[in-house]
PDB file of C-alpha atoms in Angstrom:
ATOM      1  CA  LYS A1241      35.574 225.316 -19.971  1.00  0.00           C
ATOM      2  CA  ALA A1242      39.378 226.386 -19.734  1.00  0.00           C
ATOM      3  CA  GLY A1243      40.361 227.569 -16.418  1.00  0.00           C
ATOM      4  CA  VAL A1244      42.855 230.709 -15.781  1.00  0.00           C
ATOM      5  CA  THR A1245      46.043 230.112 -17.976  1.00  0.00           C
ATOM      6  CA  GLN A1246      49.437 231.314 -16.557  1.00  0.00           C
ATOM      7  CA  THR A1247      52.517 231.195 -18.604  1.00  0.00           C
ATOM      8  CA  PRO A1248      55.088 230.276 -17.909  1.00  0.00           C
ATOM      9  CA  ARG A1249      54.827 227.974 -15.356  1.00  0.00           C
ATOM     10  CA  TYR A1250      58.478 228.607 -13.980  1.00  0.00           C
ATOM     11  CA  LEU A1251      61.333 231.217 -15.050  1.00  0.00           C
ATOM     12  CA  ILE A1252      64.696 231.878 -13.519  1.00  0.00           C
ATOM     13  CA  LYS A1253      66.011 235.323 -14.031  1.00  0.00           C
ATOM     14  CA  THR A1254      68.932 237.310 -13.401  1.00  0.00           C
ATOM     15  CA  ARG A1255      68.880 240.807 -11.023  1.00  0.00           C
ATOM     16  CA  GLY A1256      68.823 243.512 -13.179  1.00  0.00           C
ATOM     17  CA  GLN A1257      66.540 241.785 -15.738  1.00  0.00           C
ATOM     18  CA  GLN A1258      63.161 242.225 -16.549  1.00  0.00           C
ATOM     19  CA  VAL A1259      60.476 239.688 -17.333  1.00  0.00           C
ATOM     20  CA  THR A1260      56.910 239.878 -18.553  1.00  0.00           C
ATOM     21  CA  LEU A1261      54.081 236.980 -17.321  1.00  0.00           C
ATOM     22  CA  SER A1262      50.996 236.325 -18.968  1.00  0.00           C
ATOM     23  CA  CYS A1263      47.442 235.266 -17.758  1.00  0.00           C
ATOM     24  CA  SER A1264      44.810 234.365 -20.080  1.00  0.00           C
ATOM     25  CA  PRO A1265      41.468 234.234 -17.844  1.00  0.00           C
ATOM     26  CA  ILE A1266      38.466 232.356 -18.237  1.00  0.00           C
ATOM     27  CA  SER A1267      36.851 232.859 -21.453  1.00  0.00           C
ATOM     28  CA  GLY A1268      34.157 235.992 -20.658  1.00  0.00           C
ATOM     29  CA  HIS A1269      35.769 236.945 -17.737  1.00  0.00           C
ATOM     30  CA  ARG A1270      36.807 240.676 -17.860  1.00  0.00           C
ATOM     31  CA  SER A1271      38.361 241.326 -14.373  1.00  0.00           C
ATOM     32  CA  VAL A1272      41.949 240.270 -13.924  1.00  0.00           C
ATOM     33  CA  SER A1273      43.841 240.914 -10.743  1.00  0.00           C
ATOM     34  CA  TRP A1274      47.677 239.759 -10.095  1.00  0.00           C
ATOM     35  CA  TYR A1275      48.804 238.724  -6.872  1.00  0.00           C
ATOM     36  CA  GLN A1276      52.415 238.249  -5.363  1.00  0.00           C
ATOM     37  CA  GLN A1277      53.077 234.909  -3.293  1.00  0.00           C
ATOM     38  CA  THR A1278      56.074 234.529  -0.638  1.00  0.00           C
ATOM     39  CA  PRO A1279      56.923 232.727   2.234  1.00  0.00           C
ATOM     40  CA  GLY A1280      57.420 235.425   4.319  1.00  0.00           C
ATOM     41  CA  GLN A1281      55.049 238.040   3.291  1.00  0.00           C
ATOM     42  CA  GLY A1282      51.793 235.612   1.737  1.00  0.00           C
ATOM     43  CA  LEU A1283      49.970 236.565  -0.462  1.00  0.00           C
ATOM     44  CA  GLN A1284      49.853 240.315  -1.243  1.00  0.00           C
ATOM     45  CA  PHE A1285      47.614 241.887  -4.037  1.00  0.00           C
ATOM     46  CA  LEU A1286      49.533 243.710  -6.425  1.00  0.00           C
ATOM     47  CA  PHE A1287      46.992 245.146  -9.129  1.00  0.00           C
ATOM     48  CA  GLU A1288      44.021 244.583 -10.897  1.00  0.00           C
ATOM     49  CA  TYR A1289      42.460 245.346 -14.509  1.00  0.00           C
ATOM     50  CA  PHE A1290      38.975 245.585 -15.747  1.00  0.00           C
ATOM     51  CA  SER A1291      38.308 246.534 -19.117  1.00  0.00           C
ATOM     52  CA  GLU A1292      41.861 247.016 -19.992  1.00  0.00           C
ATOM     53  CA  THR A1293      41.611 249.845 -17.153  1.00  0.00           C
ATOM     54  CA  GLN A1294      43.620 249.565 -14.279  1.00  0.00           C
ATOM     55  CA  ARG A1295      41.511 249.726 -11.305  1.00  0.00           C
ATOM     56  CA  ASN A1296      43.328 249.789  -8.156  1.00  0.00           C
ATOM     57  CA  LYS A1297      47.224 248.957  -7.472  1.00  0.00           C
ATOM     58  CA  GLY A1298      48.640 247.179  -4.627  1.00  0.00           C
ATOM     59  CA  ASN A1299      51.534 248.910  -2.223  1.00  0.00           C
ATOM     60  CA  PHE A1300      54.716 247.771  -4.624  1.00  0.00           C
ATOM     61  CA  PRO A1301      57.084 249.595  -6.210  1.00  0.00           C
ATOM     62  CA  GLY A1302      56.839 251.304  -9.728  1.00  0.00           C
ATOM     63  CA  ARG A1303      58.648 248.138 -11.286  1.00  0.00           C
ATOM     64  CA  PHE A1304      55.806 246.160 -10.844  1.00  0.00           C
ATOM     65  CA  SER A1305      53.359 247.191 -13.813  1.00  0.00           C
ATOM     66  CA  GLY A1306      50.815 245.499 -15.804  1.00  0.00           C
ATOM     67  CA  ARG A1307      47.993 246.030 -18.409  1.00  0.00           C
ATOM     68  CA  GLN A1308      45.323 244.180 -20.069  1.00  0.00           C
ATOM     69  CA  PHE A1309      44.215 243.758 -23.744  1.00  0.00           C
ATOM     70  CA  SER A1310      41.135 243.883 -25.435  1.00  0.00           C
ATOM     71  CA  ASN A1311      40.597 240.175 -25.192  1.00  0.00           C
ATOM     72  CA  SER A1312      41.157 240.614 -21.388  1.00  0.00           C
ATOM     73  CA  ARG A1313      44.476 238.947 -21.384  1.00  0.00           C
ATOM     74  CA  SER A1314      46.786 240.290 -19.014  1.00  0.00           C
ATOM     75  CA  GLU A1315      50.412 240.638 -18.507  1.00  0.00           C
ATOM     76  CA  MET A1316      52.739 241.813 -15.653  1.00  0.00           C
ATOM     77  CA  ASN A1317      56.291 242.985 -15.882  1.00  0.00           C
ATOM     78  CA  VAL A1318      58.606 243.368 -13.411  1.00  0.00           C
ATOM     79  CA  SER A1319      61.595 245.456 -14.228  1.00  0.00           C
ATOM     80  CA  THR A1320      65.132 245.644 -12.641  1.00  0.00           C
ATOM     81  CA  LEU A1321      64.559 242.003 -10.738  1.00  0.00           C
ATOM     82  CA  GLU A1322      65.869 242.067  -7.622  1.00  0.00           C
ATOM     83  CA  LEU A1323      66.033 238.748  -5.338  1.00  0.00           C
ATOM     84  CA  GLY A1324      63.230 239.256  -3.456  1.00  0.00           C
ATOM     85  CA  ASP A1325      60.880 239.276  -6.039  1.00  0.00           C
ATOM     86  CA  SER A1326      61.379 235.900  -6.117  1.00  0.00           C
ATOM     87  CA  ALA A1327      57.814 234.317  -5.702  1.00  0.00           C
ATOM     88  CA  LEU A1328      55.023 232.491  -7.003  1.00  0.00           C
ATOM     89  CA  TYR A1329      53.020 234.805  -9.128  1.00  0.00           C
ATOM     90  CA  LEU A1330      49.501 234.269  -9.115  1.00  0.00           C
ATOM     91  CA  CYS A1331      47.222 235.739 -11.800  1.00  0.00           C
ATOM     92  CA  ALA A1332      43.018 235.574 -10.805  1.00  0.00           C
ATOM     93  CA  SER A1333      39.587 236.570 -13.288  1.00  0.00           C
ATOM     94  CA  SER A1334      36.517 237.367 -12.162  1.00  0.00           C
ATOM     95  CA  LEU A1335      32.981 237.645 -14.109  1.00  0.00           C
ATOM     96  CA  GLU A1336      32.411 240.933 -13.316  1.00  0.00           C
ATOM     97  CA  ALA A1337      33.640 244.463 -11.805  1.00  0.00           C
ATOM     98  CA  THR A1338      31.856 243.363  -8.403  1.00  0.00           C
ATOM     99  CA  ARG A1339      33.679 239.831  -8.029  1.00  0.00           C
ATOM    100  CA  ILE A1340      30.348 238.827  -5.944  1.00  0.00           C
ATOM    101  CA  ASN A1341      31.023 235.338  -7.662  1.00  0.00           C
ATOM    102  CA  GLY A1342      34.580 235.114  -6.457  1.00  0.00           C
ATOM    103  CA  TYR A1343      37.914 234.909  -8.503  1.00  0.00           C
ATOM    104  CA  THR A1344      39.415 231.958 -10.355  1.00  0.00           C
ATOM    105  CA  PHE A1345      42.956 231.483  -9.458  1.00  0.00           C
ATOM    106  CA  GLY A1346      45.609 229.959 -11.969  1.00  0.00           C
ATOM    107  CA  SER A1347      48.267 227.878 -11.186  1.00  0.00           C
ATOM    108  CA  GLY A1348      50.801 230.667 -11.096  1.00  0.00           C
ATOM    109  CA  THR A1349      54.242 231.451 -12.423  1.00  0.00           C
ATOM    110  CA  ARG A1350      57.194 230.693 -10.260  1.00  0.00           C
ATOM    111  CA  LEU A1351      59.665 233.502 -10.369  1.00  0.00           C
ATOM    112  CA  THR A1352      63.499 232.632  -9.111  1.00  0.00           C
ATOM    113  CA  VAL A1353      65.644 235.463  -9.427  1.00  0.00           C
ATOM    114  CA  VAL A1354      69.428 234.531  -9.091  1.00  0.00           C
TER     115      VAL A1354
ATOM    116  CA  ALA B1060      42.815 249.352   7.333  1.00  0.00           C
ATOM    117  CA  GLN B1061      41.251 245.989   6.706  1.00  0.00           C
ATOM    118  CA  SER B1062      42.911 242.670   7.906  1.00  0.00           C
ATOM    119  CA  VAL B1063      42.724 238.853   8.161  1.00  0.00           C
ATOM    120  CA  THR B1064      44.090 236.862  10.986  1.00  0.00           C
ATOM    121  CA  GLN B1065      44.489 233.285  10.911  1.00  0.00           C
ATOM    122  CA  PRO B1066      45.743 232.575  14.183  1.00  0.00           C
ATOM    123  CA  ASP B1067      46.956 228.868  13.502  1.00  0.00           C
ATOM    124  CA  ILE B1068      49.684 228.408  11.394  1.00  0.00           C
ATOM    125  CA  HIS B1069      49.679 224.512  11.526  1.00  0.00           C
ATOM    126  CA  ILE B1070      46.827 222.261  12.588  1.00  0.00           C
ATOM    127  CA  THR B1071      46.764 218.331  12.787  1.00  0.00           C
ATOM    128  CA  VAL B1072      43.881 216.273  12.699  1.00  0.00           C
ATOM    129  CA  SER B1073      43.588 212.536  12.585  1.00  0.00           C
ATOM    130  CA  GLU B1074      42.056 211.424   9.340  1.00  0.00           C
ATOM    131  CA  GLY B1075      38.067 210.776  10.023  1.00  0.00           C
ATOM    132  CA  ALA B1076      37.881 213.581  12.669  1.00  0.00           C
ATOM    133  CA  SER B1077      36.125 217.064  12.663  1.00  0.00           C
ATOM    134  CA  LEU B1078      38.211 220.266  11.747  1.00  0.00           C
ATOM    135  CA  GLU B1079      37.718 223.818  12.391  1.00  0.00           C
ATOM    136  CA  LEU B1080      39.996 226.449  10.879  1.00  0.00           C
ATOM    137  CA  ARG B1081      39.581 230.058  12.516  1.00  0.00           C
ATOM    138  CA  CYS B1082      39.671 233.276  10.723  1.00  0.00           C
ATOM    139  CA  ASN B1083      39.312 236.485  12.453  1.00  0.00           C
ATOM    140  CA  TYR B1084      38.740 239.785   9.915  1.00  0.00           C
ATOM    141  CA  SER B1085      39.102 243.470  10.872  1.00  0.00           C
ATOM    142  CA  TYR B1086      36.736 245.728   8.384  1.00  0.00           C
ATOM    143  CA  GLY B1087      34.653 248.443   9.374  1.00  0.00           C
ATOM    144  CA  ALA B1088      31.349 247.316   7.480  1.00  0.00           C
ATOM    145  CA  THR B1089      30.333 243.809   6.364  1.00  0.00           C
ATOM    146  CA  PRO B1090      33.034 242.204   3.892  1.00  0.00           C
ATOM    147  CA  TYR B1091      32.825 239.701   1.213  1.00  0.00           C
ATOM    148  CA  LEU B1092      34.635 236.873   2.808  1.00  0.00           C
ATOM    149  CA  PHE B1093      36.093 233.766   0.952  1.00  0.00           C
ATOM    150  CA  TRP B1094      38.199 230.323   1.785  1.00  0.00           C
ATOM    151  CA  TYR B1095      40.432 229.287  -0.374  1.00  0.00           C
ATOM    152  CA  VAL B1096      42.745 226.083  -0.175  1.00  0.00           C
ATOM    153  CA  GLN B1097      45.958 225.934  -2.196  1.00  0.00           C
ATOM    154  CA  SER B1098      48.012 222.340  -2.936  1.00  0.00           C
ATOM    155  CA  PRO B1099      52.014 222.327  -3.240  1.00  0.00           C
ATOM    156  CA  GLY B1100      52.610 224.304  -6.375  1.00  0.00           C
ATOM    157  CA  GLN B1101      49.131 224.802  -7.362  1.00  0.00           C
ATOM    158  CA  GLY B1102      47.184 227.989  -7.587  1.00  0.00           C
ATOM    159  CA  LEU B1103      43.898 228.680  -5.087  1.00  0.00           C
ATOM    160  CA  GLN B1104      41.010 226.907  -5.375  1.00  0.00           C
ATOM    161  CA  LEU B1105      37.572 228.590  -4.046  1.00  0.00           C
ATOM    162  CA  LEU B1106      36.210 226.608  -1.448  1.00  0.00           C
ATOM    163  CA  LEU B1107      33.239 229.153  -0.158  1.00  0.00           C
ATOM    164  CA  LYS B1108      32.032 232.566   0.125  1.00  0.00           C
ATOM    165  CA  TYR B1109      29.892 234.746   2.102  1.00  0.00           C
ATOM    166  CA  PHE B1110      28.341 237.970   0.882  1.00  0.00           C
ATOM    167  CA  SER B1111      25.418 238.399   2.586  1.00  0.00           C
ATOM    168  CA  GLY B1112      22.119 236.532   4.176  1.00  0.00           C
ATOM    169  CA  ASP B1113      22.229 233.154   5.452  1.00  0.00           C
ATOM    170  CA  THR B1114      25.451 233.181   7.789  1.00  0.00           C
ATOM    171  CA  LEU B1115      25.925 229.606   7.361  1.00  0.00           C
ATOM    172  CA  VAL B1116      27.389 228.834   4.109  1.00  0.00           C
ATOM    173  CA  GLN B1117      28.074 225.887   2.518  1.00  0.00           C
ATOM    174  CA  GLY B1118      30.908 225.170   0.087  1.00  0.00           C
ATOM    175  CA  ILE B1119      32.579 222.251  -1.878  1.00  0.00           C
ATOM    176  CA  LYS B1120      34.449 219.078  -0.627  1.00  0.00           C
ATOM    177  CA  GLY B1121      31.828 219.472   2.474  1.00  0.00           C
ATOM    178  CA  PHE B1122      33.250 222.307   3.639  1.00  0.00           C
ATOM    179  CA  GLU B1123      30.993 224.828   5.350  1.00  0.00           C
ATOM    180  CA  ALA B1124      31.664 228.009   7.308  1.00  0.00           C
ATOM    181  CA  GLU B1125      29.917 230.447   9.629  1.00  0.00           C
ATOM    182  CA  PHE B1126      29.809 234.314   9.653  1.00  0.00           C
ATOM    183  CA  LYS B1127      29.511 235.828  13.392  1.00  0.00           C
ATOM    184  CA  ARG B1128      29.614 239.383  13.086  1.00  0.00           C
ATOM    185  CA  SER B1129      29.503 239.858  16.542  1.00  0.00           C
ATOM    186  CA  GLN B1130      33.170 238.006  16.882  1.00  0.00           C
ATOM    187  CA  SER B1131      34.372 239.514  13.273  1.00  0.00           C
ATOM    188  CA  SER B1132      35.029 235.445  12.257  1.00  0.00           C
ATOM    189  CA  PHE B1133      34.292 233.168   9.853  1.00  0.00           C
ATOM    190  CA  ASN B1134      35.501 229.882  10.674  1.00  0.00           C
ATOM    191  CA  LEU B1135      36.028 227.134   8.412  1.00  0.00           C
ATOM    192  CA  ARG B1136      34.656 223.700   9.659  1.00  0.00           C
ATOM    193  CA  LYS B1137      34.316 219.757   8.097  1.00  0.00           C
ATOM    194  CA  PRO B1138      32.578 217.258   9.867  1.00  0.00           C
ATOM    195  CA  SER B1139      34.821 214.350   8.688  1.00  0.00           C
ATOM    196  CA  VAL B1140      38.616 215.210   6.864  1.00  0.00           C
ATOM    197  CA  HIS B1141      39.902 212.987   4.099  1.00  0.00           C
ATOM    198  CA  TRP B1142      44.066 212.461   3.763  1.00  0.00           C
ATOM    199  CA  SER B1143      43.178 214.659   0.377  1.00  0.00           C
ATOM    200  CA  ASP B1144      42.235 217.667   2.805  1.00  0.00           C
ATOM    201  CA  ALA B1145      45.866 218.159   3.813  1.00  0.00           C
ATOM    202  CA  ALA B1146      46.766 221.480   2.293  1.00  0.00           C
ATOM    203  CA  GLU B1147      46.992 225.286   2.729  1.00  0.00           C
ATOM    204  CA  TYR B1148      44.160 227.010   3.590  1.00  0.00           C
ATOM    205  CA  PHE B1149      43.413 230.641   3.241  1.00  0.00           C
ATOM    206  CA  CYS B1150      41.020 233.130   4.541  1.00  0.00           C
ATOM    207  CA  ALA B1151      40.392 235.965   2.494  1.00  0.00           C
ATOM    208  CA  LEU B1152      38.346 239.684   2.416  1.00  0.00           C
ATOM    209  CA  ASN B1153      37.247 241.924   0.165  1.00  0.00           C
ATOM    210  CA  SER B1154      35.385 245.343   0.425  1.00  0.00           C
ATOM    211  CA  GLY B1155      32.899 244.395  -2.263  1.00  0.00           C
ATOM    212  CA  GLY B1156      32.532 246.733  -5.196  1.00  0.00           C
ATOM    213  CA  GLY B1157      35.997 248.548  -3.943  1.00  0.00           C
ATOM    214  CA  ALA B1158      38.822 247.845  -6.498  1.00  0.00           C
ATOM    215  CA  ASP B1159      41.081 246.995  -3.323  1.00  0.00           C
ATOM    216  CA  GLY B1160      41.798 243.110  -4.138  1.00  0.00           C
ATOM    217  CA  LEU B1161      41.446 240.478  -1.569  1.00  0.00           C
ATOM    218  CA  THR B1162      43.265 240.693   1.629  1.00  0.00           C
ATOM    219  CA  PHE B1163      44.341 237.225   2.724  1.00  0.00           C
ATOM    220  CA  GLY B1164      45.552 235.888   5.840  1.00  0.00           C
ATOM    221  CA  LYS B1165      48.744 234.131   6.189  1.00  0.00           C
ATOM    222  CA  GLY B1166      47.171 230.827   5.945  1.00  0.00           C
ATOM    223  CA  THR B1167      46.715 227.501   8.029  1.00  0.00           C
ATOM    224  CA  HIS B1168      48.962 224.257   7.039  1.00  0.00           C
ATOM    225  CA  LEU B1169      46.462 221.285   7.644  1.00  0.00           C
ATOM    226  CA  ILE B1170      48.368 217.934   8.442  1.00  0.00           C
ATOM    227  CA  ILE B1171      46.238 215.098   8.408  1.00  0.00           C
ATOM    228  CA  GLN B1172      47.477 211.519  10.498  1.00  0.00           C
ATOM    229  CA  PRO B1173      46.459 208.689   9.283  1.00  0.00           C
TER     230      PRO B1173
END
């Protein structure tokens, strides 16, 4: 059974550009959430999608957005990149809405903004 | 607001010795609690989870954790550590049912001495 797949693994972008990250959840999982990990702030919740609907969003500016497709794959987009957006972005999937069985994380996308 | 505190940023343990990683939480009700482990450059792997019932939960890789409501704690333990246990450990909380994602502690970096 394939795990959570995130692409690309590494990305270098210039300030002001935009970037799109992709996440394919475990087959059958309908919930996908995104997290940002930085040395200073640690792991922070970005947003969660279930059945193509955003259910909640963390405390991030509107430059951070996401979507989920009918096959549960998800993308997150960051526009007008800032140096502070450099981070490891982690995607997690869960089987059901209550997430009672926990989340399975991907290996992440390492974004560097220069 | 909910929060998770991991008081120890770094812990050094000799191989074969026992381990206890501390986690304290703040939440108005009984939360869903998780322990994750992260190796360098990797995503998060779920070690164990607590939702209700038996307060001593068993996880993978020989780890266990005990939920103590009176102390708002969920400490992770292992009777005998191996060099491969060296990693970053995160305690996390979720309200369960609410779409607010996981709230993580800052993590504890575990160093294993030979």
